[in-house]
Short mmCIF file of C-alpha atoms in Angstrom, two decimals:
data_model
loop_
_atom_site.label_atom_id
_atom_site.label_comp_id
_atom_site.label_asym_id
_atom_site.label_seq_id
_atom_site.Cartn_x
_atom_site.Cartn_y
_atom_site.Cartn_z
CA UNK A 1 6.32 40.91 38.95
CA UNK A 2 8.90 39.82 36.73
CA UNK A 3 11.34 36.23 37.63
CA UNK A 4 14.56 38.97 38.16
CA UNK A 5 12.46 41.27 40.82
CA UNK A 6 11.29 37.87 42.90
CA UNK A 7 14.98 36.42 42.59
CA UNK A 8 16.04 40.33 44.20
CA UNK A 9 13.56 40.05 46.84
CA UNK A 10 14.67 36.20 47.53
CA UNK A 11 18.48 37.33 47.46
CA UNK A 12 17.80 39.97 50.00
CA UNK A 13 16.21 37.85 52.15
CA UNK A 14 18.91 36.03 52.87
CA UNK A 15 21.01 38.86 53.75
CA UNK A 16 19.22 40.56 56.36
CA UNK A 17 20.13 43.74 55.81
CA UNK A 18 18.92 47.49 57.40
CA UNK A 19 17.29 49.86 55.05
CA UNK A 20 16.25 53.30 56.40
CA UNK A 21 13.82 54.78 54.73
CA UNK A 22 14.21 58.36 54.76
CA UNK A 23 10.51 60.09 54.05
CA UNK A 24 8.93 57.77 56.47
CA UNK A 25 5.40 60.10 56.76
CA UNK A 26 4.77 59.48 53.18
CA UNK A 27 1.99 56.99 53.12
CA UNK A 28 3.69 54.90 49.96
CA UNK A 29 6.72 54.78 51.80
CA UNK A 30 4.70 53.66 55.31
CA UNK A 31 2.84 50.93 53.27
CA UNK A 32 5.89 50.13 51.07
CA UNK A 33 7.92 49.65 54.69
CA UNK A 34 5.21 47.08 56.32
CA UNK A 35 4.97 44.99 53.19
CA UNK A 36 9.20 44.70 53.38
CA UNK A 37 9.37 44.44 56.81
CA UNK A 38 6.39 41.40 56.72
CA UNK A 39 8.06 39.86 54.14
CA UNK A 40 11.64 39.30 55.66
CA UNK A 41 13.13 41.43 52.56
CA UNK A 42 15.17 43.62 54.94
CA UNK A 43 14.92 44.96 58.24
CA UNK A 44 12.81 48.74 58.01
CA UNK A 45 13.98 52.42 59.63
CA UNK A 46 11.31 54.85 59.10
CA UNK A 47 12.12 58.26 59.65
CA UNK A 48 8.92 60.31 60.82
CA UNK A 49 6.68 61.21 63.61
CA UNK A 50 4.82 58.12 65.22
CA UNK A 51 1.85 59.74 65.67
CA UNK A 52 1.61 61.45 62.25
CA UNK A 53 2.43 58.00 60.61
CA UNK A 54 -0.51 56.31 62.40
CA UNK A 55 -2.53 59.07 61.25
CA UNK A 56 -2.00 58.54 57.57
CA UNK A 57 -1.96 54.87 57.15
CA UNK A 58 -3.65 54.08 60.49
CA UNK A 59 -4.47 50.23 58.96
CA UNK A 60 -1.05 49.71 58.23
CA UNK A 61 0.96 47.42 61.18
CA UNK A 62 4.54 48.51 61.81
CA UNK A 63 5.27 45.31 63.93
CA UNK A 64 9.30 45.07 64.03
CA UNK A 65 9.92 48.30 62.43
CA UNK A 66 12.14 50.98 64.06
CA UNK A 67 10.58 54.50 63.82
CA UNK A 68 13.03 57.34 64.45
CA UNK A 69 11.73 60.49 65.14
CA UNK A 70 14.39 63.22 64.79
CA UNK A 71 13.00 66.19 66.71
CA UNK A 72 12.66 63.64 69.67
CA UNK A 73 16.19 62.03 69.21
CA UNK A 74 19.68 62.91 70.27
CA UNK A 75 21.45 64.40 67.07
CA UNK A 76 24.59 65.99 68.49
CA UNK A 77 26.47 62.67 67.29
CA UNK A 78 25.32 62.52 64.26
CA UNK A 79 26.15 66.64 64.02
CA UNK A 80 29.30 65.60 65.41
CA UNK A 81 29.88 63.46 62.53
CA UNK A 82 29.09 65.55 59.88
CA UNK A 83 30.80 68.54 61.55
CA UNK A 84 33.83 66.35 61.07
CA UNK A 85 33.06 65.38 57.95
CA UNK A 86 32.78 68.61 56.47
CA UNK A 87 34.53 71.36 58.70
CA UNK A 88 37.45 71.58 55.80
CA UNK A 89 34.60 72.48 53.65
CA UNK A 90 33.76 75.22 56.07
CA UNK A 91 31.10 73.61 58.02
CA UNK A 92 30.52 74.67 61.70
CA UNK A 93 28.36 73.05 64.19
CA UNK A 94 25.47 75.21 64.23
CA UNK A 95 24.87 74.04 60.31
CA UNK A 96 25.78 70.61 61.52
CA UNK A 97 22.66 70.14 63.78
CA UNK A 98 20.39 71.86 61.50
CA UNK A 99 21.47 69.62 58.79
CA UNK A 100 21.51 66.59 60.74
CA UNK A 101 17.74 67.12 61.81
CA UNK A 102 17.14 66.63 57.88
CA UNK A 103 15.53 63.18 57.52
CA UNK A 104 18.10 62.72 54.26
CA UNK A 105 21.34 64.14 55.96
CA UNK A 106 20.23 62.31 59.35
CA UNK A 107 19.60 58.50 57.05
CA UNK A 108 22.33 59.11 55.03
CA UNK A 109 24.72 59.72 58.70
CA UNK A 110 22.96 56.38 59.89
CA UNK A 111 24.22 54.64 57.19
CA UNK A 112 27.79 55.92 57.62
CA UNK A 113 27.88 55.28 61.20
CA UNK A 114 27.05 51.68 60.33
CA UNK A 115 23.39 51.29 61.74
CA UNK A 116 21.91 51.01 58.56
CA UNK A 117 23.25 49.29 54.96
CA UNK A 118 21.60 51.65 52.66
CA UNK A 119 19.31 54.62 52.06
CA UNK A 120 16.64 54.90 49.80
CA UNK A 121 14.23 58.56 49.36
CA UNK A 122 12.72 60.55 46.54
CA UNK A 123 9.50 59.78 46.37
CA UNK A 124 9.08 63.71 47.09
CA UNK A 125 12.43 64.59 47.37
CA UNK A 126 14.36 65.58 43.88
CA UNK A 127 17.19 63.61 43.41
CA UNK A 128 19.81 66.23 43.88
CA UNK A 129 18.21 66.53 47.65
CA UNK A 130 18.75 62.69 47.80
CA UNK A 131 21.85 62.61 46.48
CA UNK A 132 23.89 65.52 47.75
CA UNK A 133 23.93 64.47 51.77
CA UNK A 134 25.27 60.90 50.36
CA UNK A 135 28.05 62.45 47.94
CA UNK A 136 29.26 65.02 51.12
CA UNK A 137 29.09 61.79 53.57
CA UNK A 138 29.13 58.51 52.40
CA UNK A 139 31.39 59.86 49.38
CA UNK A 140 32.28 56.97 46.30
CA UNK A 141 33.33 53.64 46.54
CA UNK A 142 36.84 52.74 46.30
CA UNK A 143 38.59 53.07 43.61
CA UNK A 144 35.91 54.92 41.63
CA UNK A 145 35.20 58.91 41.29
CA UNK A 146 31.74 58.86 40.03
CA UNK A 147 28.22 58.28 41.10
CA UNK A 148 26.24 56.96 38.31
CA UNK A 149 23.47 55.14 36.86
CA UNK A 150 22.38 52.44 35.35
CA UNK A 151 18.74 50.37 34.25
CA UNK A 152 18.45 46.61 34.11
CA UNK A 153 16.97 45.82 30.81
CA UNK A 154 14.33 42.47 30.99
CA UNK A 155 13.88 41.19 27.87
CA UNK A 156 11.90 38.30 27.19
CA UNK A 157 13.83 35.38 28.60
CA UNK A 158 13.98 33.78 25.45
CA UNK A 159 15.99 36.83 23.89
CA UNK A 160 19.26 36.44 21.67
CA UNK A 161 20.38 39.29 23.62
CA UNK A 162 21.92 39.40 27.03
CA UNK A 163 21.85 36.83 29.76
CA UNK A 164 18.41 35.06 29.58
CA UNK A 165 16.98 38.43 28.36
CA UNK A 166 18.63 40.22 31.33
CA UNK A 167 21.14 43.64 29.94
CA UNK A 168 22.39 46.53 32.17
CA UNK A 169 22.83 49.81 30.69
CA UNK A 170 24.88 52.84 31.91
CA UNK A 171 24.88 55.56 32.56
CA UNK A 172 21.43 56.79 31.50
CA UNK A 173 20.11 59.23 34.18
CA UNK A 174 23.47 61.19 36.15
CA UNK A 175 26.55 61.80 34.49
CA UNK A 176 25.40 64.43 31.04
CA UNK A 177 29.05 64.36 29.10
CA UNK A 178 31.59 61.63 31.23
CA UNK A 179 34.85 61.62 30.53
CA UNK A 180 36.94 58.95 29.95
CA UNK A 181 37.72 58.38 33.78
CA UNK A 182 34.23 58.70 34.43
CA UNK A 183 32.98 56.61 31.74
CA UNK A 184 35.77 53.82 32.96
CA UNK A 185 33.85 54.79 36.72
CA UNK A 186 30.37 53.95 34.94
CA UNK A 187 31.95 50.63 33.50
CA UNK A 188 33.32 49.21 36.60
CA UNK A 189 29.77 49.95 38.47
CA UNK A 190 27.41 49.09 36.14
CA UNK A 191 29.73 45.27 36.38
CA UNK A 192 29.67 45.76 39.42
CA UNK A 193 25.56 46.04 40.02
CA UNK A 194 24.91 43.84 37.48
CA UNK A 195 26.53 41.04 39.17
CA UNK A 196 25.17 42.06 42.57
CA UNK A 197 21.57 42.39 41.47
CA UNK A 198 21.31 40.29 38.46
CA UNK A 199 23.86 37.61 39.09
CA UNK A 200 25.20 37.82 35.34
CA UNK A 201 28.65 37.71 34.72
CA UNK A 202 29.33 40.95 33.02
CA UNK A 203 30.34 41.31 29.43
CA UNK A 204 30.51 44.96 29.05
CA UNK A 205 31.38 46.80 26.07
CA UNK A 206 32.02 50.33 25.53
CA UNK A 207 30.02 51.77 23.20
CA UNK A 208 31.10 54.08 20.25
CA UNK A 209 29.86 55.25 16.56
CA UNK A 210 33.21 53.50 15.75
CA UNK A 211 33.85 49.73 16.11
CA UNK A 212 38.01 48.92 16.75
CA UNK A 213 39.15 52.26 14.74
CA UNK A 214 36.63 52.33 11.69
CA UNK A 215 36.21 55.94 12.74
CA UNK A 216 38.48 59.09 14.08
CA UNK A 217 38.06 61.84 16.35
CA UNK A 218 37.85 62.74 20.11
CA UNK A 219 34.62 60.81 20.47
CA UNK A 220 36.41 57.72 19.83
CA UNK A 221 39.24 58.27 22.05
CA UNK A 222 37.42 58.99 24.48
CA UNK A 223 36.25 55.56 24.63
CA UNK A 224 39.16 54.19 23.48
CA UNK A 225 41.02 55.60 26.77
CA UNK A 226 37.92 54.58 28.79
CA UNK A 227 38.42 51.21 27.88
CA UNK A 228 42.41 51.37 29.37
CA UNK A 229 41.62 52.40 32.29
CA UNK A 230 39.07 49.94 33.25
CA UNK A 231 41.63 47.36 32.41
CA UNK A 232 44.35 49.04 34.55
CA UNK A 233 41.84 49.52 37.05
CA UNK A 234 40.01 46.35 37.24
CA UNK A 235 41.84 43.55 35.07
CA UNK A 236 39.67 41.01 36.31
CA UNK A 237 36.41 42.27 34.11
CA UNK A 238 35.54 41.44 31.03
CA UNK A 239 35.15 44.32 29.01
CA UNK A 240 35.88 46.25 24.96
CA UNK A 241 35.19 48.60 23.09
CA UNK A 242 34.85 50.92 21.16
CA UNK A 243 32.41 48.71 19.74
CA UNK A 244 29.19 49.66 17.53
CA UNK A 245 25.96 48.50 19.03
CA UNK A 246 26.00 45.62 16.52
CA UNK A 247 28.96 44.67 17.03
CA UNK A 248 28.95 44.50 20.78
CA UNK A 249 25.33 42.62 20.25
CA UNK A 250 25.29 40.94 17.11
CA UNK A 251 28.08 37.58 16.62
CA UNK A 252 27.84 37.90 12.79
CA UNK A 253 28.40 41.54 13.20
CA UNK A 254 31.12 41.19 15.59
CA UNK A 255 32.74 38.03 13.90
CA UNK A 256 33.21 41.11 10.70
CA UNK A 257 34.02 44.16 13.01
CA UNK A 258 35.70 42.79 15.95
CA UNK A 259 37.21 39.27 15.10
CA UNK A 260 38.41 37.69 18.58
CA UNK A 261 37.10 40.33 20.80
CA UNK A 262 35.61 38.04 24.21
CA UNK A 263 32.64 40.41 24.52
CA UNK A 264 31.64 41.94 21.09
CA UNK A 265 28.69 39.64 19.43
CA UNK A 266 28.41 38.32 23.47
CA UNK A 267 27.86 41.92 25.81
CA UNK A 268 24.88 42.21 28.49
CA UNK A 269 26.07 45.20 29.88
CA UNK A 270 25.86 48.15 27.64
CA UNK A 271 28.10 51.57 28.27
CA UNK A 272 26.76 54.57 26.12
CA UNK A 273 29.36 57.19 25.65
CA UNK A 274 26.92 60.24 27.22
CA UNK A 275 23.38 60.73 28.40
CA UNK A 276 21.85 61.55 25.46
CA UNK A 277 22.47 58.31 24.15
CA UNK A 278 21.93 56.39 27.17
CA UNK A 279 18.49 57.77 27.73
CA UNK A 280 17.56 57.69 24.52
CA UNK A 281 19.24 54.27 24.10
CA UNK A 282 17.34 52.90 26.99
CA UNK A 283 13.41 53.91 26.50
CA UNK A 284 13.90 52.97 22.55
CA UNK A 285 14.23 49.18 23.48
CA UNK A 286 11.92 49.68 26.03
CA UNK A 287 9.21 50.94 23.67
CA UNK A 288 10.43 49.33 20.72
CA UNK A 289 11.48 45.83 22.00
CA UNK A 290 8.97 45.71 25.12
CA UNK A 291 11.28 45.85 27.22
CA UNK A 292 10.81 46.46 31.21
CA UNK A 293 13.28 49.27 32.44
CA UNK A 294 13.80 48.33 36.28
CA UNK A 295 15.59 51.92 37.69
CA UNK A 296 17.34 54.22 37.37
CA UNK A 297 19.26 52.88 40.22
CA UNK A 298 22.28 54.79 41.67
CA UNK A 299 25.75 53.44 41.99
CA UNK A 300 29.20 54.27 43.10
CA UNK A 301 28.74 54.97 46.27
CA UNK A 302 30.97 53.77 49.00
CA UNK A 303 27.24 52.21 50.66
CA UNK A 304 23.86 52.29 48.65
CA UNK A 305 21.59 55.16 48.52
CA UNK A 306 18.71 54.89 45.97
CA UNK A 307 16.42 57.87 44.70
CA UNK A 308 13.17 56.70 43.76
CA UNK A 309 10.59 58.44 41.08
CA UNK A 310 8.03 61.00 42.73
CA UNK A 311 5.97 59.23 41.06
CA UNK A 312 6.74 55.55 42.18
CA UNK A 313 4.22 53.05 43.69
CA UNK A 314 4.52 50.98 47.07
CA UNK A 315 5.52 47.90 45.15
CA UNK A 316 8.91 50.26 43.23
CA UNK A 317 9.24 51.11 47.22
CA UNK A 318 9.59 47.23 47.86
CA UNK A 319 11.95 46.58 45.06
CA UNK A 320 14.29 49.61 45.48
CA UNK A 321 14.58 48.74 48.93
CA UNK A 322 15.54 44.84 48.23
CA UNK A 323 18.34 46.17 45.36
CA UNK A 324 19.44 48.45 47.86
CA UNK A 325 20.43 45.37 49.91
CA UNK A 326 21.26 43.75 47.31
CA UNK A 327 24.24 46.61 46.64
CA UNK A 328 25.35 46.52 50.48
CA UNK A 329 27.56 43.73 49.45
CA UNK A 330 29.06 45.36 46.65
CA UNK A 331 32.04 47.09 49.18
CA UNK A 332 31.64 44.58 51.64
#
């Protein structure tokens, strides 16, 4: 485990926050749960059947951890809830309680009646399953429009680049073609998780094929545009663009492309202008450069809900669940 994933688990520690863990039969997720709840990282919900969780991991000691089964709860206030929620959208309350008895729609509903911080699932859900009940209930943070993504980049700490090594890039898994009010959205986040989980200050530059106007066209403004409405939006970050990858890593570069810019030569959190380039931006310095590529984790939202991989071990479990916590402060 890497020093930024033991200073996560540390950090969440302290906070002592609730993490339900929506496919709580899943014996990754059951394992993943005990070593979290044994280690202080957070305090564990399970969602599942008692008896069929004993069955599948019958070694595994749940001391401390609440197990919810839904078929043996009362749901009709968390139906309630959602009926509420979503009766504009043409919900009634027979769809209510049959949502609401999903383990995702029923976790993400605990979160926003306040009994748990944060969500995390997917380790055999798809992420649109994950994602949908939190985008209906929990809805976006503040100020912001979009759910995103974003990786944290661990380079060796040594690195020229970033903070001790440490880079966040965004978006690189949700949004295919942002806009320029989404990709201002994906700015302010990806600050916004990189300070909660990485404890950088953010330097964030928008990225472009053009540095400052060395190129024309709609590409360009719509980073250029991007980069006013962060500012309106959140004056306090410190953020440019458009800026050339070299110029938003590189000080020679940047001293020749972007003379007197506060982040260009300096960023450590990286905004491509569309997926393509994010993902593609992403696994190259994490092939190329060695690079460990902790995520994608999801941000945005109003509280935390994480997907995980399907094909993510106990130990991701343990770490998703401690950034989750980790993000609970974010709209605090």
């Amino acid at each position: 485990m890497n020093d930024l994933l033991k200073s996560v688990r540390e950090k969440a520690k302290s906070l002592k926050k609730t993490i339900v863990l929506a496919e709580g039969e899943e014996p990754r997720i059951i394992t993943a749960a005990a070593q979290v709840q044994a280690e202080g990282i957070a305090k564990v919900v399970l969602i599942g059947n008692p008896e069929v969780i004993k069955q599948k991991c019958p070694t595994v000691k749940l001391d401390g951890i609440t197990v919810i089964d839904i078929n043996k709860t009362d749901i009709e206030p968390y139906a309630e809830m959602l009926f509420e929620l979503r009766k504009a959208k043409g919900m009634d309350m027979d769809t209510a309680r049959k949502l609401a008895r999903n383990p995702l729609y029923f976790g993400v509903l605990m979160v926003k009646r306040g009994e748990a911080d944060g969500m995390v699932a997917g380790s055999v859900n798809a992420t649109g399953d994950v994602l949908r009940p939190a985008l209906q209930i929990i809805k976006t943070a503040p100020g912001i429009k979009t759910v995103s993504s974003c990786f944290i980049m661990c380079l060796d700490k040594n690195s020229k680049y970033g903070e001790n090594g440490i880079m966040v890039f965004g978006d690189c898994a949700v949004n295919p073609n942002p806009d320029s009010q989404q990709l201002a959205d994906i700015a302010v986040a990806s600050a916004d998780t990189a300070v909660a989980i990485t404890g950088i200050t953010p330097k964030v530059a928008l990225l472009s094929y053009s540095t400052k106007g060395s190129a024309k066209g709609e590409l360009v403004d719509k980073v250029t545009k991007a980069l006013e409405l962060v500012k309106t939006a959140r004056p306090d970050l410190n953020v440019d663009g458009e800026l050339q990858a070299d110029a938003a890593l590189v000080p020679t570069v940047a001293d020749l492309k972007a003379p007197g810019s506060a982040v260009a030569g300096k960023a450590n959190v990286l905004i491509f202008p569309d997926l393509q380039a994010g993902n593609i931006g992403y696994k190259l310095v994490q092939r190329l450069a060695g690079a460990e590529a902790i995520g994608p984790i999801c941000q945005g939202f109003n509280k935390p809900v994480n997907d995980l991989s399907r094909g993510c071990s106990s130990e991701d479990v343990v770490n998703v669940v401690a950034m989750t916590a980790l993000q609970s402060t974010i709209t605090e």
